[in-house]
Structure formats: structure tokens, C-alpha cells
PDB file of C-alpha atoms and ligand atoms in Angstrom:
ATOM      1  CA  MET A   1      98.203 137.401 122.624  1.00 62.00           C
ATOM      2  CA  LYS A   2     100.272 134.504 120.624  1.00 83.00           C
ATOM      3  CA  GLN A   3     104.090 134.941 119.592  1.00 94.00           C
ATOM      4  CA  LYS A   4     104.223 136.753 116.283  1.00 98.00           C
ATOM      5  CA  LEU A   5     106.730 135.417 114.030  1.00 98.00           C
ATOM      6  CA  ILE A   6     108.068 137.739 110.505  1.00 98.00           C
ATOM      7  CA  VAL A   7     110.225 136.369 108.081  1.00 98.00           C
ATOM      8  CA  GLY A   8     112.113 138.020 105.749  1.00 98.00           C
ATOM      9  CA  ASN A   9     112.998 136.501 102.766  1.00 98.00           C
ATOM     10  CA  TRP A  10     115.828 137.957 100.784  1.00 98.00           C
ATOM     11  CA  LYS A  11     115.344 136.344  97.961  1.00 98.00           C
ATOM     12  CA  MET A  12     118.336 136.419  95.183  1.00 98.00           C
ATOM     13  CA  ASN A  13     119.317 139.374  96.514  1.00 98.00           C
ATOM     14  CA  GLY A  14     122.216 140.902  98.613  1.00 98.00           C
ATOM     15  CA  SER A  15     126.012 140.987  98.643  1.00 98.00           C
ATOM     16  CA  LEU A  16     128.311 140.494 101.579  1.00 98.00           C
ATOM     17  CA  ALA A  17     128.424 144.046 101.817  1.00 98.00           C
ATOM     18  CA  ALA A  18     124.720 145.227 101.664  1.00 98.00           C
ATOM     19  CA  ASN A  19     123.976 141.759 104.227  1.00 98.00           C
ATOM     20  CA  ALA A  20     126.444 143.127 106.291  1.00 98.00           C
ATOM     21  CA  ALA A  21     125.062 146.563 106.639  1.00 98.00           C
ATOM     22  CA  LEU A  22     121.600 145.109 107.047  1.00 98.00           C
ATOM     23  CA  LEU A  23     122.135 142.830 109.580  1.00 98.00           C
ATOM     24  CA  GLN A  24     124.051 145.321 111.786  1.00 98.00           C
ATOM     25  CA  ALA A  25     120.855 147.714 111.617  1.00 98.00           C
ATOM     26  CA  LEU A  26     118.752 144.773 112.037  1.00 98.00           C
ATOM     27  CA  LYS A  27     120.511 143.939 115.298  1.00 97.00           C
ATOM     28  CA  GLN A  28     120.570 147.673 116.363  1.00 96.00           C
ATOM     29  CA  GLY A  29     117.178 148.598 115.999  1.00 96.00           C
ATOM     30  CA  LEU A  30     115.308 145.605 117.231  1.00 94.00           C
ATOM     31  CA  PRO A  31     113.430 145.820 120.278  1.00 87.00           C
ATOM     32  CA  GLU A  32     114.981 144.911 123.571  1.00 85.00           C
ATOM     33  CA  GLY A  33     113.172 142.129 124.860  1.00 87.00           C
ATOM     34  CA  GLY A  34     110.758 141.916 121.827  1.00 88.00           C
ATOM     35  CA  LYS A  35     107.806 139.526 121.625  1.00 93.00           C
ATOM     36  CA  ALA A  36     107.675 138.814 117.912  1.00 97.00           C
ATOM     37  CA  GLY A  37     110.057 136.194 116.568  1.00 97.00           C
ATOM     38  CA  VAL A  38     112.316 137.426 113.496  1.00 98.00           C
ATOM     39  CA  ALA A  39     114.057 135.296 110.727  1.00 98.00           C
ATOM     40  CA  VAL A  40     116.144 136.184 107.387  1.00 98.00           C
ATOM     41  CA  ALA A  41     115.947 133.542 104.746  1.00 98.00           C
ATOM     42  CA  ALA A  42     118.780 134.262 102.909  1.00 98.00           C
ATOM     43  CA  PRO A  43     120.129 133.087  99.769  1.00 98.00           C
ATOM     44  CA  ALA A  44     122.581 129.348 101.016  1.00 98.00           C
ATOM     45  CA  VAL A  45     125.887 131.019  99.610  1.00 98.00           C
ATOM     46  CA  TYR A  46     125.253 133.738 103.092  1.00 98.00           C
ATOM     47  CA  LEU A  47     123.895 131.520 105.461  1.00 98.00           C
ATOM     48  CA  ALA A  48     127.991 131.456 106.587  1.00 98.00           C
ATOM     49  CA  GLN A  49     127.999 134.851 107.139  1.00 98.00           C
ATOM     50  CA  LEU A  50     124.514 135.073 108.841  1.00 98.00           C
ATOM     51  CA  GLN A  51     125.630 132.477 111.139  1.00 98.00           C
ATOM     52  CA  ALA A  52     128.859 134.619 111.811  1.00 98.00           C
ATOM     53  CA  GLU A  53     126.781 137.820 112.387  1.00 98.00           C
ATOM     54  CA  LEU A  54     123.986 136.422 113.915  1.00 97.00           C
ATOM     55  CA  SER A  55     125.521 134.208 116.993  1.00 93.00           C
ATOM     56  CA  GLY A  56     123.830 135.955 119.864  1.00 92.00           C
ATOM     57  CA  SER A  57     121.392 137.767 117.873  1.00 95.00           C
ATOM     58  CA  ALA A  58     117.533 137.420 118.197  1.00 94.00           C
ATOM     59  CA  ILE A  59     117.358 136.802 114.693  1.00 97.00           C
ATOM     60  CA  GLY A  60     116.442 133.105 113.365  1.00 98.00           C
ATOM     61  CA  ILE A  61     118.476 132.101 110.498  1.00 98.00           C
ATOM     62  CA  GLY A  62     116.413 130.551 107.334  1.00 98.00           C
ATOM     63  CA  ALA A  63     117.350 129.190 103.995  1.00 98.00           C
ATOM     64  CA  GLN A  64     115.187 129.222 101.117  1.00 98.00           C
ATOM     65  CA  ASP A  65     114.937 125.845  99.683  1.00 98.00           C
ATOM     66  CA  VAL A  66     116.237 122.568 100.847  1.00 98.00           C
ATOM     67  CA  SER A  67     117.264 119.011  98.488  1.00 98.00           C
ATOM     68  CA  GLN A  68     114.543 116.871  99.074  1.00 98.00           C
ATOM     69  CA  HIS A  69     117.643 113.901  99.344  1.00 98.00           C
ATOM     70  CA  GLU A  70     119.946 113.485 102.192  1.00 98.00           C
ATOM     71  CA  GLN A  71     123.147 113.719 100.396  1.00 98.00           C
ATOM     72  CA  GLY A  72     124.967 112.351  96.736  1.00 98.00           C
ATOM     73  CA  ALA A  73     124.409 112.781  93.255  1.00 98.00           C
ATOM     74  CA  PHE A  74     122.576 115.848  93.127  1.00 98.00           C
ATOM     75  CA  THR A  75     124.523 118.671  91.519  1.00 98.00           C
ATOM     76  CA  GLY A  76     123.722 122.027  92.753  1.00 97.00           C
ATOM     77  CA  GLU A  77     121.340 120.493  95.849  1.00 98.00           C
ATOM     78  CA  VAL A  78     122.216 121.957  99.736  1.00 98.00           C
ATOM     79  CA  SER A  79     121.151 119.180 102.198  1.00 98.00           C
ATOM     80  CA  ALA A  80     118.893 119.477 104.918  1.00 98.00           C
ATOM     81  CA  VAL A  81     122.362 118.494 107.410  1.00 98.00           C
ATOM     82  CA  MET A  82     124.570 121.186 105.671  1.00 98.00           C
ATOM     83  CA  LEU A  83     121.835 123.998 106.307  1.00 98.00           C
ATOM     84  CA  LYS A  84     121.725 122.588 109.868  1.00 98.00           C
ATOM     85  CA  GLU A  85     125.663 123.108 109.893  1.00 98.00           C
ATOM     86  CA  PHE A  86     125.180 126.667 109.206  1.00 98.00           C
ATOM     87  CA  GLY A  87     122.414 127.550 112.300  1.00 98.00           C
ATOM     88  CA  ALA A  88     118.891 127.140 109.824  1.00 98.00           C
ATOM     89  CA  ARG A  89     116.496 127.257 111.886  1.00 98.00           C
ATOM     90  CA  TYR A  90     113.584 127.688 109.109  1.00 98.00           C
ATOM     91  CA  VAL A  91     113.728 126.910 106.027  1.00 99.00           C
ATOM     92  CA  LEU A  92     111.204 127.672 103.123  1.00 98.00           C
ATOM     93  CA  VAL A  93     109.663 125.427 101.193  1.00 98.00           C
ATOM     94  CA  GLY A  94     107.345 125.327  98.031  1.00 98.00           C
ATOM     95  CA  HIS A  95     107.567 129.332  97.741  1.00 98.00           C
ATOM     96  CA  SER A  96     105.492 130.032  94.347  1.00 98.00           C
ATOM     97  CA  GLU A  97     108.399 130.815  92.430  1.00 98.00           C
ATOM     98  CA  ARG A  98     109.926 127.638  92.955  1.00 98.00           C
ATOM     99  CA  ARG A  99     106.678 125.663  91.800  1.00 98.00           C
ATOM    100  CA  GLN A 100     106.591 128.660  89.281  1.00 96.00           C
ATOM    101  CA  TYR A 101     109.901 128.483  87.666  1.00 97.00           C
ATOM    102  CA  HIS A 102     111.221 125.415  89.381  1.00 97.00           C
ATOM    103  CA  GLY A 103     108.849 122.862  88.360  1.00 97.00           C
ATOM    104  CA  GLU A 104     107.995 122.246  92.385  1.00 98.00           C
ATOM    105  CA  THR A 105     105.286 119.827  92.528  1.00 98.00           C
ATOM    106  CA  ASP A 106     103.100 119.271  95.535  1.00 98.00           C
ATOM    107  CA  ALA A 107     104.693 115.801  96.153  1.00 98.00           C
ATOM    108  CA  VAL A 108     108.587 117.470  95.956  1.00 98.00           C
ATOM    109  CA  VAL A 109     107.526 120.058  98.505  1.00 98.00           C
ATOM    110  CA  ALA A 110     105.894 117.610 100.852  1.00 98.00           C
ATOM    111  CA  ALA A 111     109.611 115.299 100.654  1.00 98.00           C
ATOM    112  CA  LYS A 112     111.334 118.883 101.224  1.00 98.00           C
ATOM    113  CA  ALA A 113     108.708 119.465 104.184  1.00 98.00           C
ATOM    114  CA  GLN A 114     109.748 115.991 105.779  1.00 98.00           C
ATOM    115  CA  ALA A 115     113.357 116.307 104.422  1.00 98.00           C
ATOM    116  CA  ALA A 116     113.791 119.524 106.568  1.00 98.00           C
ATOM    117  CA  LEU A 117     111.943 118.150 109.940  1.00 98.00           C
ATOM    118  CA  ALA A 118     114.246 114.883 110.021  1.00 98.00           C
ATOM    119  CA  LYS A 119     116.939 117.162 110.414  1.00 98.00           C
ATOM    120  CA  GLY A 120     115.442 119.625 112.978  1.00 98.00           C
ATOM    121  CA  ILE A 121     114.912 122.334 110.637  1.00 98.00           C
ATOM    122  CA  THR A 122     111.586 123.473 110.768  1.00 98.00           C
ATOM    123  CA  PRO A 123     110.108 124.231 107.040  1.00 98.00           C
ATOM    124  CA  ILE A 124     107.696 127.374 106.290  1.00 99.00           C
ATOM    125  CA  VAL A 125     105.573 125.688 103.840  1.00 98.00           C
ATOM    126  CA  CYS A 126     104.547 128.442 100.721  1.00 98.00           C
ATOM    127  CA  VAL A 127     100.743 127.837  99.656  1.00 98.00           C
ATOM    128  CA  GLY A 128      98.734 130.587  97.211  1.00 98.00           C
ATOM    129  CA  GLU A 129      96.760 130.676  94.096  1.00 98.00           C
ATOM    130  CA  THR A 130      97.579 132.522  90.719  1.00 97.00           C
ATOM    131  CA  LEU A 131      95.532 135.163  89.759  1.00 95.00           C
ATOM    132  CA  GLN A 132      93.633 132.627  87.168  1.00 95.00           C
ATOM    133  CA  GLU A 133      92.494 130.665  89.900  1.00 97.00           C
ATOM    134  CA  ARG A 134      91.385 133.406  92.533  1.00 96.00           C
ATOM    135  CA  GLU A 135      88.797 134.626  89.517  1.00 95.00           C
ATOM    136  CA  ALA A 136      87.884 130.962  88.994  1.00 97.00           C
ATOM    137  CA  GLY A 137      86.942 130.702  92.254  1.00 97.00           C
ATOM    138  CA  GLN A 138      89.575 128.035  93.096  1.00 98.00           C
ATOM    139  CA  THR A 139      91.200 129.408  96.057  1.00 98.00           C
ATOM    140  CA  GLU A 140      90.478 127.257  98.744  1.00 98.00           C
ATOM    141  CA  ALA A 141      91.010 124.316  96.727  1.00 98.00           C
ATOM    142  CA  VAL A 142      93.919 125.354  95.706  1.00 98.00           C
ATOM    143  CA  VAL A 143      95.430 126.114  99.150  1.00 98.00           C
ATOM    144  CA  LYS A 144      93.891 123.264 100.217  1.00 98.00           C
ATOM    145  CA  ARG A 145      95.482 120.751  98.027  1.00 98.00           C
ATOM    146  CA  GLN A 146      99.174 122.206  98.128  1.00 98.00           C
ATOM    147  CA  LEU A 147      99.159 121.664 102.288  1.00 98.00           C
ATOM    148  CA  ALA A 148      97.371 118.225 102.272  1.00 98.00           C
ATOM    149  CA  ALA A 149     100.343 116.983 100.367  1.00 98.00           C
ATOM    150  CA  VAL A 150     102.665 118.225 103.157  1.00 98.00           C
ATOM    151  CA  ILE A 151     100.013 117.288 105.847  1.00 98.00           C
ATOM    152  CA  HIS A 152      99.878 113.613 104.442  1.00 98.00           C
ATOM    153  CA  GLN A 153     103.671 113.303 104.443  1.00 98.00           C
ATOM    154  CA  VAL A 154     104.536 114.819 107.774  1.00 97.00           C
ATOM    155  CA  GLY A 155     102.016 112.890 109.782  1.00 93.00           C
ATOM    156  CA  ALA A 156     102.326 113.163 113.244  1.00 93.00           C
ATOM    157  CA  CYS A 157     104.826 116.289 112.587  1.00 96.00           C
ATOM    158  CA  VAL A 158     101.893 118.818 111.326  1.00 98.00           C
ATOM    159  CA  SER A 159     102.194 120.620 114.498  1.00 97.00           C
ATOM    160  CA  GLU A 160     105.920 121.620 113.951  1.00 98.00           C
ATOM    161  CA  LEU A 161     104.997 123.205 110.858  1.00 98.00           C
ATOM    162  CA  VAL A 162     105.069 126.895 109.913  1.00 98.00           C
ATOM    163  CA  VAL A 163     102.370 127.914 106.680  1.00 98.00           C
ATOM    164  CA  ALA A 164     102.872 131.076 104.787  1.00 98.00           C
ATOM    165  CA  TYR A 165     100.020 131.814 102.899  1.00 98.00           C
ATOM    166  CA  GLU A 166     101.468 134.299  99.720  1.00 98.00           C
ATOM    167  CA  PRO A 167      98.842 134.522  97.061  1.00 98.00           C
ATOM    168  CA  VAL A 168     100.712 134.303  93.788  1.00 96.00           C
ATOM    169  CA  TRP A 169      99.114 137.792  92.242  1.00 96.00           C
ATOM    170  CA  ALA A 170     100.030 139.893  95.718  1.00 95.00           C
ATOM    171  CA  ILE A 171     103.904 138.621  95.047  1.00 94.00           C
ATOM    172  CA  GLY A 172     106.200 141.725  94.400  1.00 90.00           C
ATOM    173  CA  THR A 173     103.405 143.538  92.855  1.00 90.00           C
ATOM    174  CA  GLY A 174     102.657 146.031  95.365  1.00 86.00           C
ATOM    175  CA  LYS A 175      99.003 144.409  95.417  1.00 87.00           C
ATOM    176  CA  THR A 176      98.070 143.022  99.329  1.00 89.00           C
ATOM    177  CA  ALA A 177      95.684 141.106  99.805  1.00 92.00           C
ATOM    178  CA  THR A 178      92.955 143.059 101.798  1.00 96.00           C
ATOM    179  CA  PRO A 179      93.249 142.036 105.563  1.00 97.00           C
ATOM    180  CA  GLU A 180      89.931 139.744 105.392  1.00 97.00           C
ATOM    181  CA  GLN A 181      90.781 138.228 102.108  1.00 97.00           C
ATOM    182  CA  ALA A 182      93.702 136.819 103.890  1.00 98.00           C
ATOM    183  CA  GLN A 183      91.780 135.793 106.948  1.00 98.00           C
ATOM    184  CA  ALA A 184      89.287 134.111 104.849  1.00 98.00           C
ATOM    185  CA  VAL A 185      92.133 132.003 103.628  1.00 98.00           C
ATOM    186  CA  HIS A 186      93.920 131.345 106.868  1.00 98.00           C
ATOM    187  CA  ALA A 187      90.811 130.439 108.651  1.00 98.00           C
ATOM    188  CA  VAL A 188      90.354 127.725 105.816  1.00 98.00           C
ATOM    189  CA  LEU A 189      94.435 126.907 106.478  1.00 98.00           C
ATOM    190  CA  ARG A 190      93.820 126.851 110.281  1.00 98.00           C
ATOM    191  CA  ALA A 191      90.854 124.755 109.776  1.00 98.00           C
ATOM    192  CA  GLN A 192      92.851 121.830 108.031  1.00 98.00           C
ATOM    193  CA  LEU A 193      95.357 121.974 110.036  1.00 98.00           C
ATOM    194  CA  ALA A 194      92.796 121.384 113.338  1.00 98.00           C
ATOM    195  CA  ALA A 195      91.655 118.337 110.809  1.00 97.00           C
ATOM    196  CA  ALA A 196      94.912 116.796 111.393  1.00 97.00           C
ATOM    197  CA  THR A 197      96.501 118.183 114.411  1.00 97.00           C
ATOM    198  CA  GLU A 198      95.070 118.864 118.115  1.00 96.00           C
ATOM    199  CA  HIS A 199      97.469 121.329 118.472  1.00 96.00           C
ATOM    200  CA  ALA A 200      96.629 123.439 114.929  1.00 97.00           C
ATOM    201  CA  GLY A 201      96.568 126.784 117.471  1.00 95.00           C
ATOM    202  CA  ARG A 202     100.289 126.931 118.034  1.00 94.00           C
ATOM    203  CA  VAL A 203     101.276 126.168 113.864  1.00 98.00           C
ATOM    204  CA  PRO A 204     102.026 129.861 112.842  1.00 98.00           C
ATOM    205  CA  LEU A 205     100.039 131.255 110.031  1.00 98.00           C
ATOM    206  CA  LEU A 206     102.221 133.929 108.122  1.00 98.00           C
ATOM    207  CA  TYR A 207     100.867 135.877 105.494  1.00 98.00           C
ATOM    208  CA  GLY A 208     102.829 137.039 102.800  1.00 97.00           C
ATOM    209  CA  GLY A 209     102.110 139.004  99.564  1.00 97.00           C
ATOM    210  CA  SER A 210     103.431 142.941  99.557  1.00 95.00           C
ATOM    211  CA  MET A 211     103.453 142.810 103.078  1.00 97.00           C
ATOM    212  CA  ASN A 212     104.692 146.418 104.319  1.00 96.00           C
ATOM    213  CA  ALA A 213     105.472 148.950 106.784  1.00 97.00           C
ATOM    214  CA  ALA A 214     101.981 150.725 106.231  1.00 97.00           C
ATOM    215  CA  ASN A 215      99.676 147.749 105.808  1.00 97.00           C
ATOM    216  CA  ALA A 216     101.322 145.355 108.416  1.00 98.00           C
ATOM    217  CA  GLU A 217      99.282 146.246 111.460  1.00 97.00           C
ATOM    218  CA  GLN A 218      96.099 145.967 109.437  1.00 98.00           C
ATOM    219  CA  LEU A 219      96.780 142.097 108.450  1.00 98.00           C
ATOM    220  CA  LEU A 220      98.917 141.149 111.689  1.00 98.00           C
ATOM    221  CA  ALA A 221      95.819 142.250 113.594  1.00 97.00           C
ATOM    222  CA  GLN A 222      93.566 139.078 111.778  1.00 98.00           C
ATOM    223  CA  THR A 223      92.805 136.405 114.168  1.00 97.00           C
ATOM    224  CA  ASP A 224      94.449 133.882 111.962  1.00 98.00           C
ATOM    225  CA  ILE A 225      97.748 136.260 110.777  1.00 98.00           C
ATOM    226  CA  ASP A 226     100.619 134.872 112.997  1.00 98.00           C
ATOM    227  CA  GLY A 227     103.090 136.455 111.154  1.00 98.00           C
ATOM    228  CA  GLY A 228     104.574 137.279 107.994  1.00 98.00           C
ATOM    229  CA  LEU A 229     106.898 136.466 105.293  1.00 98.00           C
ATOM    230  CA  VAL A 230     108.431 139.479 103.844  1.00 98.00           C
ATOM    231  CA  GLY A 231     109.753 139.671 100.396  1.00 98.00           C
ATOM    232  CA  GLY A 232     110.666 143.112  99.125  1.00 97.00           C
ATOM    233  CA  ALA A 233     110.459 144.897 102.316  1.00 98.00           C
ATOM    234  CA  SER A 234     112.695 143.003 104.027  1.00 98.00           C
ATOM    235  CA  LEU A 235     115.627 143.962 101.957  1.00 98.00           C
ATOM    236  CA  LYS A 236     114.813 147.543 103.761  1.00 98.00           C
ATOM    237  CA  ALA A 237     116.074 147.784 107.479  1.00 98.00           C
ATOM    238  CA  ALA A 238     113.569 150.750 108.858  1.00 98.00           C
ATOM    239  CA  ASP A 239     110.775 148.921 107.126  1.00 98.00           C
ATOM    240  CA  PHE A 240     111.661 145.355 108.104  1.00 98.00           C
ATOM    241  CA  LEU A 241     111.573 146.812 112.094  1.00 98.00           C
ATOM    242  CA  THR A 242     108.369 148.805 111.169  1.00 98.00           C
ATOM    243  CA  ILE A 243     106.987 145.194 110.236  1.00 98.00           C
ATOM    244  CA  VAL A 244     108.699 143.635 113.545  1.00 98.00           C
ATOM    245  CA  ALA A 245     107.309 146.733 115.433  1.00 97.00           C
ATOM    246  CA  ALA A 246     103.707 146.242 114.484  1.00 97.00           C
ATOM    247  CA  ALA A 247     103.736 142.449 115.447  1.00 97.00           C
ATOM    248  CA  GLN A 248     104.844 142.663 118.806  1.00 94.00           C
TER     249      GLN A 248
HETATM  250  P1  13P B   1     106.865 140.979  98.864  1.00 67.18           P
HETATM  251  O1  13P B   1     107.082 141.016  99.829  1.00 67.18           O
HETATM  252  O2  13P B   1     108.127 141.286  97.610  1.00 67.18           O
HETATM  253  O3  13P B   1     105.407 140.730  97.763  1.00 67.18           O
HETATM  254  O4  13P B   1     107.574 138.939  98.663  1.00 67.18           O
HETATM  255  C1  13P B   1     106.787 138.347  99.023  1.00 67.18           C
HETATM  256  C2  13P B   1     106.859 137.186  99.084  1.00 67.18           C
HETATM  257  O5  13P B   1     107.377 136.255  98.016  1.00 67.18           O
HETATM  258  C3  13P B   1     107.875 136.738 100.397  1.00 67.18           C
HETATM  259  O6  13P B   1     108.416 134.799 100.407  1.00 67.18           O
END
């Protein structure tokens, strides 16, 4: 079986003390020689803490956003080189909360993915439809449009992406897509990637949206679900570890 990847997205949560306790519990609880890849995406100010706490551990470091620019007069932004200095291996781009609350367009998301790749950081490109779009039968068109912008931008580097399907209506709502609903969209994304690269099979396709300790196994059993992007449940060590165990 292909190696799965479980990424915790802490969003804007945590504190030095809470992070230390959570990371300690994760380090202790990870299975010896576990096969699944594991990473946590923390607020940028905590990356130094992750770098210190996770050195020598199998848990990868992720960031939640990156500037599309290399450097300069972009107050408040953090560049890919800066993330790299603090050990970031992954960065989320185009999370629906950034698209929704920070006006990130498909073009901006694509530029961010490119900026990350250029500095050796793997972008986790998030796509997903709103409830309104799903009900209007637009799910496929929306996720394909979002992914197409990134594919177009990164050219031959498509096979280096991670893609996360996160239906907006399932995020933080406790409403999970059924395994069949998720698999159907993942199959669409896989086919789109396959049209762009012969290595589409090795692009991890993560599902995100109320993934939890109880539903992870069923979701991860789907052919084209290669892992999870976990929000709320990643803040509780026991729950996150159960999800990781379901991915072994
Ligand atoms: P929840 O797992 O809290 O629904 O969040 C999903 C998500 O947005 C991960 O990026």
C-alpha cells in the first residue's frame, strides 16, 4: 500500500506551553517504525519551537501560509526562504479560510505554490467547494478550476505537489463528506493530475473536513485518499494519534 500522509493543521491555535505538551505527547505516542508520514502545520511564530522540539523526530514541520514574493516591502508576510530556515517541509496554500477571509484568488494560490516549490518546500494545495456550489452541482468544476491554476503555474513540478480536498461545508462543522463523496472528488483530481504528469499516482491526495478518530479509517480506505489534513482533531494528541494509527 502506498504510504499515507497525515498533516495536522493547528490553524490559529496554540501557545508555547500547549504546543510543548502536544508535541511531547505526539513524539511519545507515534508508533515505532510507523509507515505513515506525519506533519503538523503551526502558526509561523511557533516554527522555531517546532524546529527545536521536533529535531530528530519523524514529525515534519509545516507552515500555514507563505508569501508569493521573495522578499521586500510586504509587511506582515513570511517568505518561503524564512520558512525553510525554520525547517518547514510543507506549507498549506489556498486553504479555504485564506481564500474566504483573505481574498486569495486562484492566481495568488498558484503563485504561492510556485514560491514554495522554488525554495524546496512542498505546497499542500487546498481545494474544495462551498455548500452552495455543491448544491448547484458545481463541485467538480470548482475543484478542477482551483487545481488547474496551480498545475498551469508549476509546469513540470506537478508531481511534487500535495493536494488536499477540503469541502468547505465539512470544515469545522462536524459534517464529514462520506467516504464515497470524498473518493468521487479525489478520483476527479487524480484524473486531472494524470493529464498533466505521468507521476500522478505519487501525488498524495489528502482529505480534510471533520476527519476524526472515528471516521479516519473508512476515509483512508478509499482508493484515492492518500491521507488526511486534520484541523480540530489535530489539537488533541490522542485523537491525532488514532488517526495516524488508522493510516499505517
Ligand atoms: P476540521 O478538521 O476542524 O474540520 O478542519 C479541517 C481543515 O480545515 C484542515 O485544514
